[in-house]
Amino acid sequence: SQKIEQNSEALNIQEGKTATLTCNYTNYSPAYLQWYRQDPGRGPVFLLLIRENEKEKRKERLKVTFDTTLKQSLFHITASQPADSATYLCALGHNQGGKLIFGQGTELSVKP
Amino acid sequence: DADVTQTPRNRITKTGKRIMLECSQTKGHDRMYWYRQDPGLGLRLIYYSFDVKDINKGEISDGYSVSRQAQAKFSLSLESAIPNQTALYFCATSDQHSYGYTFGSGTRLTVV
């Protein structure tokens, strides 16, 4: 069956460092991969999308890579800030606007 | 006003009771989804609808039903609630021309 795995352990880093979160998947050939941010008690918020034919995507301090051979995406936050502390979810999809399969999320804590 | 509104925000109900969770959106999106979120399990898809006349089961539809009353409204019902349906429930919308989901703020349901 399709499976998505994100870092199960919470990630604790110092302010100013780069946070790197991992998303691995099996038994799936997604057309694209998305990353979301979720704050406690709130719904996830869409951050970035990367398509299967793209290797890397950037948006401000965020960078996402997508390796369809390794079946892995890496999500980087450079110059991290305490305000970046949240849970980050990856999600895979086949069709534009279609249903998504989500990973369980990785909790990121950025200490001042 | 929020783009995707879920009611109620919190609900405690007894085992065996019927309960309805409601979702309405002002995004004008044609696609709507219901997910539940449990600690360590991430978001799991319950039902989804690509237009008013289209209803599809997700990976965990047993014990749930839905109704798409209008393009903007999608409700989730638990016909006879049981304790393992205690979870955080999210409604989300998307558009066939875009990729990212817009989520509501969630309904925290406790079945005692």
XYZ file of N, CA and C in Angstrom:
672
model
N 0.841 -1.192 0.000
C 0.000 0.000 0.000
C 0.880 1.248 0.000
N 0.287 2.346 -0.395
C 1.022 3.618 -0.445
C 1.418 4.052 0.966
N 2.633 4.555 1.067
C 3.109 4.954 2.390
C 3.970 6.193 2.275
N 3.758 7.139 3.189
C 4.574 8.350 3.254
C 5.163 8.431 4.648
N 6.478 8.644 4.718
C 7.150 8.730 6.009
C 7.863 10.066 6.132
N 7.598 10.753 7.240
C 8.346 11.963 7.544
C 9.141 11.709 8.821
N 10.155 12.590 9.075
C 10.937 12.435 10.299
C 9.970 12.250 11.465
N 10.061 11.134 12.152
C 9.121 10.916 13.248
C 9.511 11.712 14.486
N 10.815 11.959 14.632
C 11.269 12.712 15.795
C 11.079 14.200 15.543
N 10.789 14.926 16.602
C 10.731 16.380 16.491
C 12.127 16.903 16.204
N 12.180 17.986 15.453
C 13.462 18.582 15.072
C 13.654 19.878 15.861
N 14.755 19.918 16.618
C 15.059 21.114 17.411
C 16.320 21.756 16.849
N 16.231 23.020 16.466
C 17.406 23.691 15.945
C 17.522 25.092 16.523
N 18.706 25.659 16.343
C 18.987 26.994 16.849
C 18.587 28.031 15.798
N 18.101 29.146 16.259
C 17.746 30.252 15.368
C 18.923 30.602 14.450
N 18.614 30.840 13.197
C 19.647 31.202 12.227
C 20.185 30.021 11.435
N 19.997 28.806 11.964
C 20.449 27.610 11.251
C 19.438 27.207 10.181
N 19.866 26.260 9.346
C 18.966 25.719 8.320
C 18.293 24.451 8.844
N 16.978 24.433 8.756
C 16.215 23.237 9.135
C 15.992 22.404 7.882
N 16.191 21.109 7.983
C 15.957 20.208 6.855
C 15.017 19.102 7.287
N 13.877 19.007 6.608
C 12.876 17.997 6.903
C 12.797 17.042 5.717
N 12.523 15.768 6.024
C 12.543 14.724 5.008
C 11.164 14.117 4.815
N 10.846 13.801 3.577
C 9.609 13.103 3.240
C 9.961 11.974 2.280
N 9.736 10.741 2.696
C 9.989 9.569 1.853
C 8.661 8.875 1.548
N 8.576 8.269 0.383
C 7.347 7.579 0.034
C 7.648 6.271 -0.689
N 6.693 5.354 -0.605
C 6.825 4.059 -1.281
C 5.501 3.697 -1.945
N 5.590 2.826 -2.943
C 4.412 2.322 -3.661
C 3.536 3.447 -4.203
N 4.205 4.458 -4.738
C 3.447 5.606 -5.248
C 4.280 6.304 -6.296
N 3.633 6.827 -7.309
C 4.303 7.615 -8.354
C 3.567 8.933 -8.485
N 3.870 9.878 -7.617
C 3.115 11.132 -7.623
C 3.473 12.019 -8.811
N 2.503 12.795 -9.227
C 2.759 13.803 -10.256
C 3.336 15.061 -9.608
N 3.085 15.232 -8.313
C 3.604 16.403 -7.622
C 3.610 16.140 -6.122
N 4.324 16.995 -5.422
C 4.434 16.888 -3.978
C 4.253 18.286 -3.405
N 3.529 18.355 -2.290
C 3.268 19.647 -1.653
C 3.766 19.630 -0.210
N 4.068 20.812 0.290
C 4.408 20.987 1.706
C 3.440 21.983 2.336
N 3.013 21.635 3.576
C 2.097 22.462 4.332
C 2.689 22.746 5.706
N 2.247 23.861 6.286
C 2.601 24.196 7.651
C 1.335 24.118 8.486
N 1.445 23.530 9.695
C 0.308 23.465 10.593
C 0.713 23.954 11.976
N -0.013 24.948 12.468
C 0.176 25.441 13.827
C -0.831 24.753 14.746
N -0.519 24.669 16.053
C -1.423 23.957 16.978
C -2.846 24.501 16.926
N -3.809 23.594 16.803
C -5.209 23.984 16.812
C -5.684 24.633 15.528
N -4.857 24.596 14.490
C -5.220 25.227 13.226
C -5.161 24.221 12.078
N -5.785 24.577 10.973
C -5.685 23.733 9.790
C -4.366 23.967 9.068
N -3.903 22.977 8.313
C -2.665 23.144 7.535
C -2.802 24.290 6.529
N -1.665 24.921 6.255
C -1.611 26.007 5.286
C -0.618 25.635 4.193
N -1.055 25.725 2.953
C -0.219 25.372 1.798
C 0.976 26.296 1.679
N 2.173 25.680 1.470
C 3.400 26.463 1.325
C 3.958 26.403 -0.101
N 4.215 25.189 -0.561
C 4.949 25.018 -1.826
C 4.507 23.751 -2.531
N 4.624 23.784 -3.846
C 4.394 22.594 -4.652
C 5.596 22.371 -5.555
N 5.956 21.121 -5.771
C 7.002 20.779 -6.732
C 6.502 19.614 -7.573
N 6.693 19.715 -8.878
C 6.206 18.695 -9.805
C 7.258 17.620 -10.023
N 6.836 16.496 -10.556
C 7.740 15.350 -10.725
C 8.897 15.648 -11.651
N 8.719 16.592 -12.563
C 9.798 16.907 -13.504
C 10.665 18.081 -13.026
N 10.460 18.516 -11.800
C 11.255 19.595 -11.221
C 12.165 19.019 -10.145
N 13.402 19.513 -10.096
C 14.347 19.031 -9.089
C 14.313 19.880 -7.835
N 14.057 21.170 -8.020
C 14.156 22.093 -6.900
C 13.187 23.253 -7.094
N 12.641 23.750 -5.972
C 11.767 24.913 -6.010
C 12.101 25.791 -4.813
N 12.080 27.108 -5.025
C 12.391 28.016 -3.915
C 11.280 29.047 -3.761
N 11.097 29.460 -2.493
C 10.169 30.554 -2.195
C 10.687 31.233 -0.936
N 11.241 32.400 -1.129
C 11.811 33.168 -0.019
C 12.833 32.304 0.725
N 12.649 32.003 2.003
C 13.638 31.212 2.746
C 13.390 29.703 2.634
N 12.431 29.313 1.845
C 12.078 27.899 1.708
C 12.663 27.319 0.431
N 13.130 26.070 0.532
C 13.600 25.354 -0.640
C 13.137 23.910 -0.550
N 12.603 23.414 -1.645
C 12.144 22.026 -1.693
C 12.870 21.325 -2.827
N 13.319 20.099 -2.567
C 13.874 19.255 -3.624
C 13.007 18.014 -3.759
N 13.050 17.406 -4.930
C 12.205 16.257 -5.220
C 13.018 15.280 -6.062
N 13.297 14.118 -5.501
C 14.075 13.089 -6.203
C 13.171 11.879 -6.397
N 12.653 11.716 -7.622
C 11.706 10.638 -7.893
C 12.398 9.276 -7.964
N 13.725 9.280 -8.124
C 14.461 8.007 -8.109
C 14.593 7.506 -6.671
N 14.969 8.394 -5.779
C 15.066 8.046 -4.357
C 13.701 8.017 -3.683
N 12.689 8.554 -4.338
C 11.343 8.702 -3.776
C 11.422 9.514 -2.484
N 11.999 10.693 -2.623
C 12.232 11.516 -1.457
C 12.145 13.001 -1.807
N 11.615 13.779 -0.836
C 11.641 15.224 -0.923
C 12.300 15.766 0.342
N 13.111 16.798 0.156
C 13.701 17.500 1.290
C 13.146 18.916 1.315
N 12.821 19.377 2.522
C 12.258 20.712 2.720
C 13.213 21.468 3.625
N 13.737 22.588 3.123
C 14.725 23.363 3.863
C 14.156 24.732 4.220
N 14.419 25.147 5.448
C 14.124 26.526 5.861
C 15.467 27.135 6.251
N 15.913 28.109 5.483
C 17.190 28.744 5.788
C 16.966 29.911 6.751
N 18.034 30.250 7.480
C 17.973 31.366 8.447
C 16.721 31.240 9.301
N 16.551 30.079 9.920
C 15.311 29.796 10.639
C 15.078 30.763 11.795
N 13.804 30.956 12.094
C 13.379 31.888 13.148
C 12.417 31.157 14.085
N 12.311 31.615 15.338
C 11.346 30.983 16.244
C 9.932 30.940 15.665
N 9.568 31.918 14.851
C 8.239 31.939 14.233
C 8.047 30.809 13.222
N 9.130 30.143 12.839
C 9.017 28.990 11.927
C 8.618 27.720 12.676
N 8.582 27.775 13.993
C 8.207 26.611 14.797
C 6.772 26.213 14.491
N 6.604 24.970 14.072
C 5.285 24.461 13.661
C 5.473 23.003 13.261
N 4.398 22.362 12.857
C 4.476 21.037 12.256
C 4.375 21.191 10.749
N 5.233 20.480 10.032
C 5.269 20.566 8.577
C 4.866 19.220 7.983
N 3.924 19.293 7.059
C 3.353 18.092 6.441
C 3.730 18.039 4.964
N 4.081 16.857 4.476
C 4.211 16.692 3.030
C 2.987 15.939 2.525
N 2.671 16.138 1.279
C 1.487 15.514 0.683
C 1.777 15.209 -0.781
N 1.268 14.083 -1.239
C 1.494 13.653 -2.623
C 0.185 13.628 -3.381
N 0.254 13.945 -4.663
C -0.947 13.912 -5.469
C -0.662 13.496 -6.896
N -1.740 13.041 -7.571
C -1.625 12.625 -8.965
C -2.086 13.710 -9.922
N -3.276 14.221 -9.644
C -3.952 15.090 -10.591
C -4.107 16.490 -10.035
N -4.035 17.469 -10.923
C -4.204 18.853 -10.524
C -5.540 19.030 -9.831
N -5.503 19.577 -8.610
C -6.727 19.803 -7.855
C -7.332 18.554 -7.273
N -6.653 17.418 -7.397
C -7.205 16.148 -6.937
C -6.851 15.817 -5.506
N -7.198 14.591 -5.092
C -7.013 14.225 -3.697
C -5.531 14.040 -3.375
N -5.195 14.305 -2.122
C -3.829 14.222 -1.642
C -3.709 13.148 -0.566
N -2.513 12.560 -0.510
C -2.166 11.661 0.591
C -1.126 12.394 1.424
N -1.353 12.450 2.749
C -0.486 13.226 3.627
C 0.426 12.336 4.457
N 1.630 12.862 4.741
C 2.486 12.259 5.737
C 2.005 12.664 7.124
N 2.649 12.085 8.151
C 2.184 12.343 9.515
C 2.701 13.647 10.092
N 3.649 14.277 9.387
C 4.151 15.568 9.836
C 5.400 15.467 10.689
N 6.207 16.523 10.645
C 7.387 16.655 11.504
C 7.256 17.956 12.268
N 7.421 17.871 13.592
C 7.360 19.071 14.423
C 8.726 19.733 14.467
N 8.765 20.990 14.128
C 9.997 21.773 14.132
C 9.934 22.798 15.251
N 11.009 22.854 16.040
C 11.107 23.852 17.088
C 12.401 24.629 16.896
N 12.286 25.939 16.727
C 13.444 26.799 16.533
C 13.652 27.613 17.808
N 14.797 27.404 18.435
C 15.087 28.079 19.703
C 15.876 29.356 19.476
N 15.545 30.417 20.210
C 16.275 31.681 20.056
C 17.698 31.559 20.609
N -14.172 37.144 7.273
C -14.658 35.764 7.418
C -13.673 34.792 6.805
N -13.577 33.618 7.427
C -12.667 32.604 6.924
C -13.154 32.073 5.585
N -12.204 31.640 4.731
C -12.561 31.075 3.436
C -13.288 29.739 3.590
N -12.855 28.942 4.579
C -13.463 27.638 4.840
C -13.848 27.621 6.319
N -15.130 27.493 6.573
C -15.648 27.571 7.940
C -16.198 26.221 8.370
N -15.735 25.766 9.510
C -16.231 24.497 10.045
C -16.985 24.754 11.353
N -18.114 24.083 11.496
C -18.870 24.159 12.743
C -19.313 22.773 13.153
N -19.334 22.490 14.476
C -18.800 23.327 15.555
C -17.277 23.259 15.617
N -16.640 24.064 16.439
C -15.190 23.984 16.621
C -14.823 22.854 17.572
N -15.663 22.650 18.548
C -15.460 21.579 19.524
C -16.796 20.918 19.809
N -16.753 19.585 20.018
C -17.990 18.887 20.329
C -17.668 17.650 21.142
N -18.431 17.491 22.197
C -18.350 16.255 22.980
C -19.689 15.549 22.829
N -19.658 14.284 22.451
C -20.900 13.553 22.276
C -20.777 12.162 22.896
N -21.909 11.531 23.068
C -21.902 10.207 23.697
C -21.908 9.103 22.646
N -21.383 7.982 23.017
C -21.387 6.807 22.146
C -22.804 6.493 21.699
N -22.943 6.240 20.396
C -24.242 5.891 19.850
C -25.030 7.064 19.297
N -24.619 8.271 19.592
C -25.331 9.448 19.104
C -24.984 9.729 17.645
N -25.932 10.350 16.944
C -25.674 10.818 15.583
C -25.177 12.252 15.679
N -24.156 12.553 14.904
C -23.619 13.900 14.920
C -23.255 14.332 13.514
N -23.440 15.622 13.250
C -23.096 16.170 11.936
C -22.088 17.289 12.110
N -21.048 17.242 11.302
C -20.067 18.318 11.231
C -20.279 19.047 9.909
N -20.257 20.372 9.984
C -20.578 21.132 8.782
C -19.383 21.933 8.272
N -19.368 22.114 6.979
C -18.294 22.845 6.334
C -18.896 23.713 5.237
N -18.518 24.980 5.223
C -18.948 25.857 4.136
C -17.744 26.664 3.669
N -17.749 27.022 2.388
C -16.597 27.735 1.827
C -17.039 28.872 0.917
N -16.195 29.897 0.900
C -16.443 31.058 0.042
C -15.382 31.177 -1.041
N -14.591 30.105 -1.231
C -13.522 30.131 -2.234
C -14.039 29.964 -3.655
N -15.255 29.429 -3.778
C -15.759 29.131 -5.116
C -15.148 27.865 -5.687
N -14.502 27.076 -4.839
C -13.892 25.826 -5.293
C -14.948 24.759 -5.515
N -14.678 23.887 -6.492
C -15.646 22.833 -6.777
C -15.351 21.556 -5.991
N -14.140 21.420 -5.451
C -13.757 20.166 -4.803
C -13.665 20.346 -3.293
N -14.240 19.395 -2.571
C -14.225 19.469 -1.118
C -13.876 18.114 -0.531
N -13.256 18.145 0.645
C -12.694 16.940 1.250
C -12.952 16.947 2.756
N -13.073 15.767 3.329
C -13.069 15.602 4.770
C -11.912 14.687 5.159
N -11.087 15.178 6.092
C -9.970 14.403 6.641
C -10.128 14.315 8.158
N -9.584 13.286 8.734
C -9.427 13.258 10.179
C -7.942 13.178 10.499
N -7.577 13.771 11.635
C -6.178 13.796 12.052
C -6.057 13.207 13.440
N -5.205 12.216 13.554
C -4.923 11.572 14.830
C -3.428 11.677 15.098
N -3.027 11.822 16.345
C -1.597 11.939 16.662
C -0.805 10.770 16.092
N 0.278 11.079 15.391
C 1.150 10.051 14.834
C 0.659 9.420 13.548
N -0.587 9.712 13.151
C -1.148 9.092 11.943
C -1.347 10.080 10.818
N -1.207 11.338 11.105
C -1.387 12.326 10.057
C -2.831 12.474 9.636
N -3.010 13.078 8.476
C -4.338 13.320 7.931
C -4.752 12.136 7.061
N -5.927 11.612 7.336
C -6.441 10.500 6.535
C -7.768 10.915 5.896
N -7.913 10.576 4.630
C -9.059 11.014 3.846
C -10.291 10.153 4.145
N -11.404 10.817 4.469
C -12.644 10.101 4.784
C -13.549 10.045 3.551
N -13.884 11.207 2.996
C -14.705 11.330 1.802
C -14.241 12.557 1.030
N -14.517 12.514 -0.285
C -14.261 13.693 -1.084
C -15.305 13.826 -2.174
N -15.434 15.063 -2.669
C -16.469 15.373 -3.652
C -15.891 16.349 -4.659
N -15.961 16.023 -5.943
C -15.405 16.886 -6.975
C -16.448 17.827 -7.568
N -17.717 17.546 -7.348
C -18.765 18.516 -7.609
C -20.016 18.059 -6.876
N -21.095 18.787 -7.008
C -22.284 18.540 -6.195
C -22.826 17.122 -6.377
N -22.699 16.578 -7.567
C -23.262 15.247 -7.815
C -22.238 14.129 -7.697
N -21.079 14.465 -7.197
C -19.991 13.485 -7.136
C -19.543 13.289 -5.690
N -19.671 12.066 -5.166
C -19.245 11.734 -3.806
C -18.380 10.480 -3.899
N -17.225 10.501 -3.232
C -16.320 9.357 -3.302
C -15.812 9.005 -1.916
N -15.647 7.719 -1.678
C -15.090 7.280 -0.403
C -13.582 7.465 -0.404
N -13.060 7.798 0.750
C -11.630 7.862 0.943
C -11.141 6.580 1.589
N -9.984 6.634 2.225
C -9.394 5.425 2.784
C -10.054 4.945 4.061
N -10.790 5.810 4.781
C -11.373 5.407 6.059
C -12.838 5.846 6.167
N -13.676 5.460 5.214
C -15.058 5.955 5.162
C -16.022 5.184 6.076
N -15.654 4.012 6.537
C -16.577 3.212 7.353
C -16.997 3.981 8.610
N -18.311 4.023 8.855
C -18.832 4.707 10.030
C -19.164 6.172 9.780
N -18.901 6.633 8.550
C -19.147 8.029 8.182
C -20.039 8.098 6.946
N -20.738 9.216 6.798
C -21.443 9.518 5.555
C -21.322 11.014 5.311
N -21.554 11.423 4.071
C -21.448 12.838 3.733
C -22.621 13.264 2.884
N -22.778 14.581 2.828
C -23.796 15.186 1.965
C -23.220 16.458 1.384
N -23.336 16.599 0.063
C -22.892 17.838 -0.605
C -24.168 18.592 -0.987
N -24.559 19.517 -0.107
C -25.851 20.182 -0.261
C -25.827 21.248 -1.353
N -24.641 21.785 -1.580
C -24.457 22.840 -2.585
C -22.966 22.877 -2.875
N -22.561 23.641 -3.868
C -21.138 23.705 -4.172
C -20.345 24.168 -2.956
N -20.962 25.034 -2.150
C -20.238 25.628 -1.034
C -20.361 24.852 0.275
N -21.167 23.803 0.321
C -21.440 23.134 1.588
C -21.236 21.626 1.494
N -20.503 21.110 2.478
C -20.176 19.679 2.499
C -20.198 19.247 3.953
N -21.138 18.374 4.319
C -21.257 17.996 5.720
C -20.866 16.536 5.917
N -20.356 16.251 7.082
C -19.913 14.904 7.457
C -20.768 14.426 8.625
N -21.311 13.210 8.513
C -22.130 12.662 9.590
C -21.530 11.389 10.158
N -21.647 11.268 11.464
C -21.337 10.024 12.134
C -22.680 9.479 12.595
N -23.117 8.392 11.990
C -24.466 7.894 12.249
C -24.631 7.393 13.682
N -23.608 6.739 14.185
C -23.633 6.211 15.546
C -22.204 6.313 16.082
N -21.923 7.411 16.746
C -20.537 7.707 17.134
C -19.973 6.661 18.089
N -18.693 6.377 17.904
C -17.970 5.466 18.785
C -16.685 6.149 19.254
N -16.144 5.730 20.404
C -14.975 6.434 20.963
C -13.767 6.524 20.028
N -13.549 5.524 19.155
C -12.359 5.643 18.303
C -12.562 6.605 17.137
N -13.707 7.282 17.111
C -13.897 8.379 16.168
C -13.526 9.723 16.805
N -13.036 9.672 18.031
C -12.488 10.871 18.657
C -11.257 11.309 17.875
N -11.278 12.539 17.366
C -10.192 13.017 16.498
C -10.431 14.485 16.182
N -9.471 15.030 15.443
C -9.605 16.368 14.887
C -10.017 16.208 13.428
N -11.114 16.833 13.043
C -11.648 16.687 11.687
C -11.447 17.976 10.911
N -10.937 17.810 9.696
C -10.703 18.969 8.838
C -11.468 18.837 7.530
N -12.035 19.960 7.129
C -12.599 20.101 5.803
C -11.594 20.886 4.964
N -11.480 20.558 3.697
C -10.573 21.270 2.810
C -11.225 21.437 1.441
N -10.762 22.430 0.709
C -11.265 22.660 -0.645
C -10.100 22.799 -1.615
N -10.379 22.520 -2.871
C -9.391 22.775 -3.919
C -10.137 23.046 -5.217
N -9.376 23.484 -6.188
C -9.938 23.853 -7.469
C -9.232 23.038 -8.547
N -9.927 22.648 -9.579
C -9.295 21.837 -10.624
C -8.197 22.590 -11.360
N -8.157 23.893 -11.191
C -7.130 24.685 -11.875
C -5.960 25.043 -10.979
N -6.011 24.644 -9.736
C -4.925 24.969 -8.816
C -4.518 23.709 -8.080
N -3.559 23.828 -7.200
C -3.040 22.657 -6.519
C -3.251 22.667 -5.011
N -2.941 23.747 -4.373
C -2.970 23.740 -2.914
C -4.373 23.657 -2.356
N -4.493 22.957 -1.235
C -5.762 22.889 -0.518
C -5.887 24.102 0.399
N -7.132 24.521 0.629
C -7.448 25.480 1.681
C -8.207 24.714 2.756
N -7.672 24.731 3.960
C -8.279 23.992 5.072
C -9.092 24.910 5.976
N -10.115 24.319 6.610
C -10.793 24.989 7.699
C -9.971 24.877 8.964
N -10.468 25.436 10.039
C -9.749 25.429 11.310
C -9.950 24.152 12.113
N -10.827 23.293 11.633
C -10.988 21.992 12.261
C -12.105 21.933 13.288
N -12.599 20.711 13.503
C -13.554 20.412 14.573
C -12.946 19.348 15.457
N -12.808 19.670 16.724
C -12.286 18.671 17.665
C -13.477 17.913 18.239
N -13.572 16.634 17.887
C -14.684 15.797 18.319
C -14.216 14.786 19.353
N -14.949 14.735 20.455
C -14.672 13.742 21.500
C -15.921 12.891 21.687
N -15.755 11.580 21.578
C -16.867 10.654 21.789
C -16.614 9.914 23.102
N -17.550 10.064 24.034
C -17.353 9.458 25.366
C -18.333 8.314 25.594
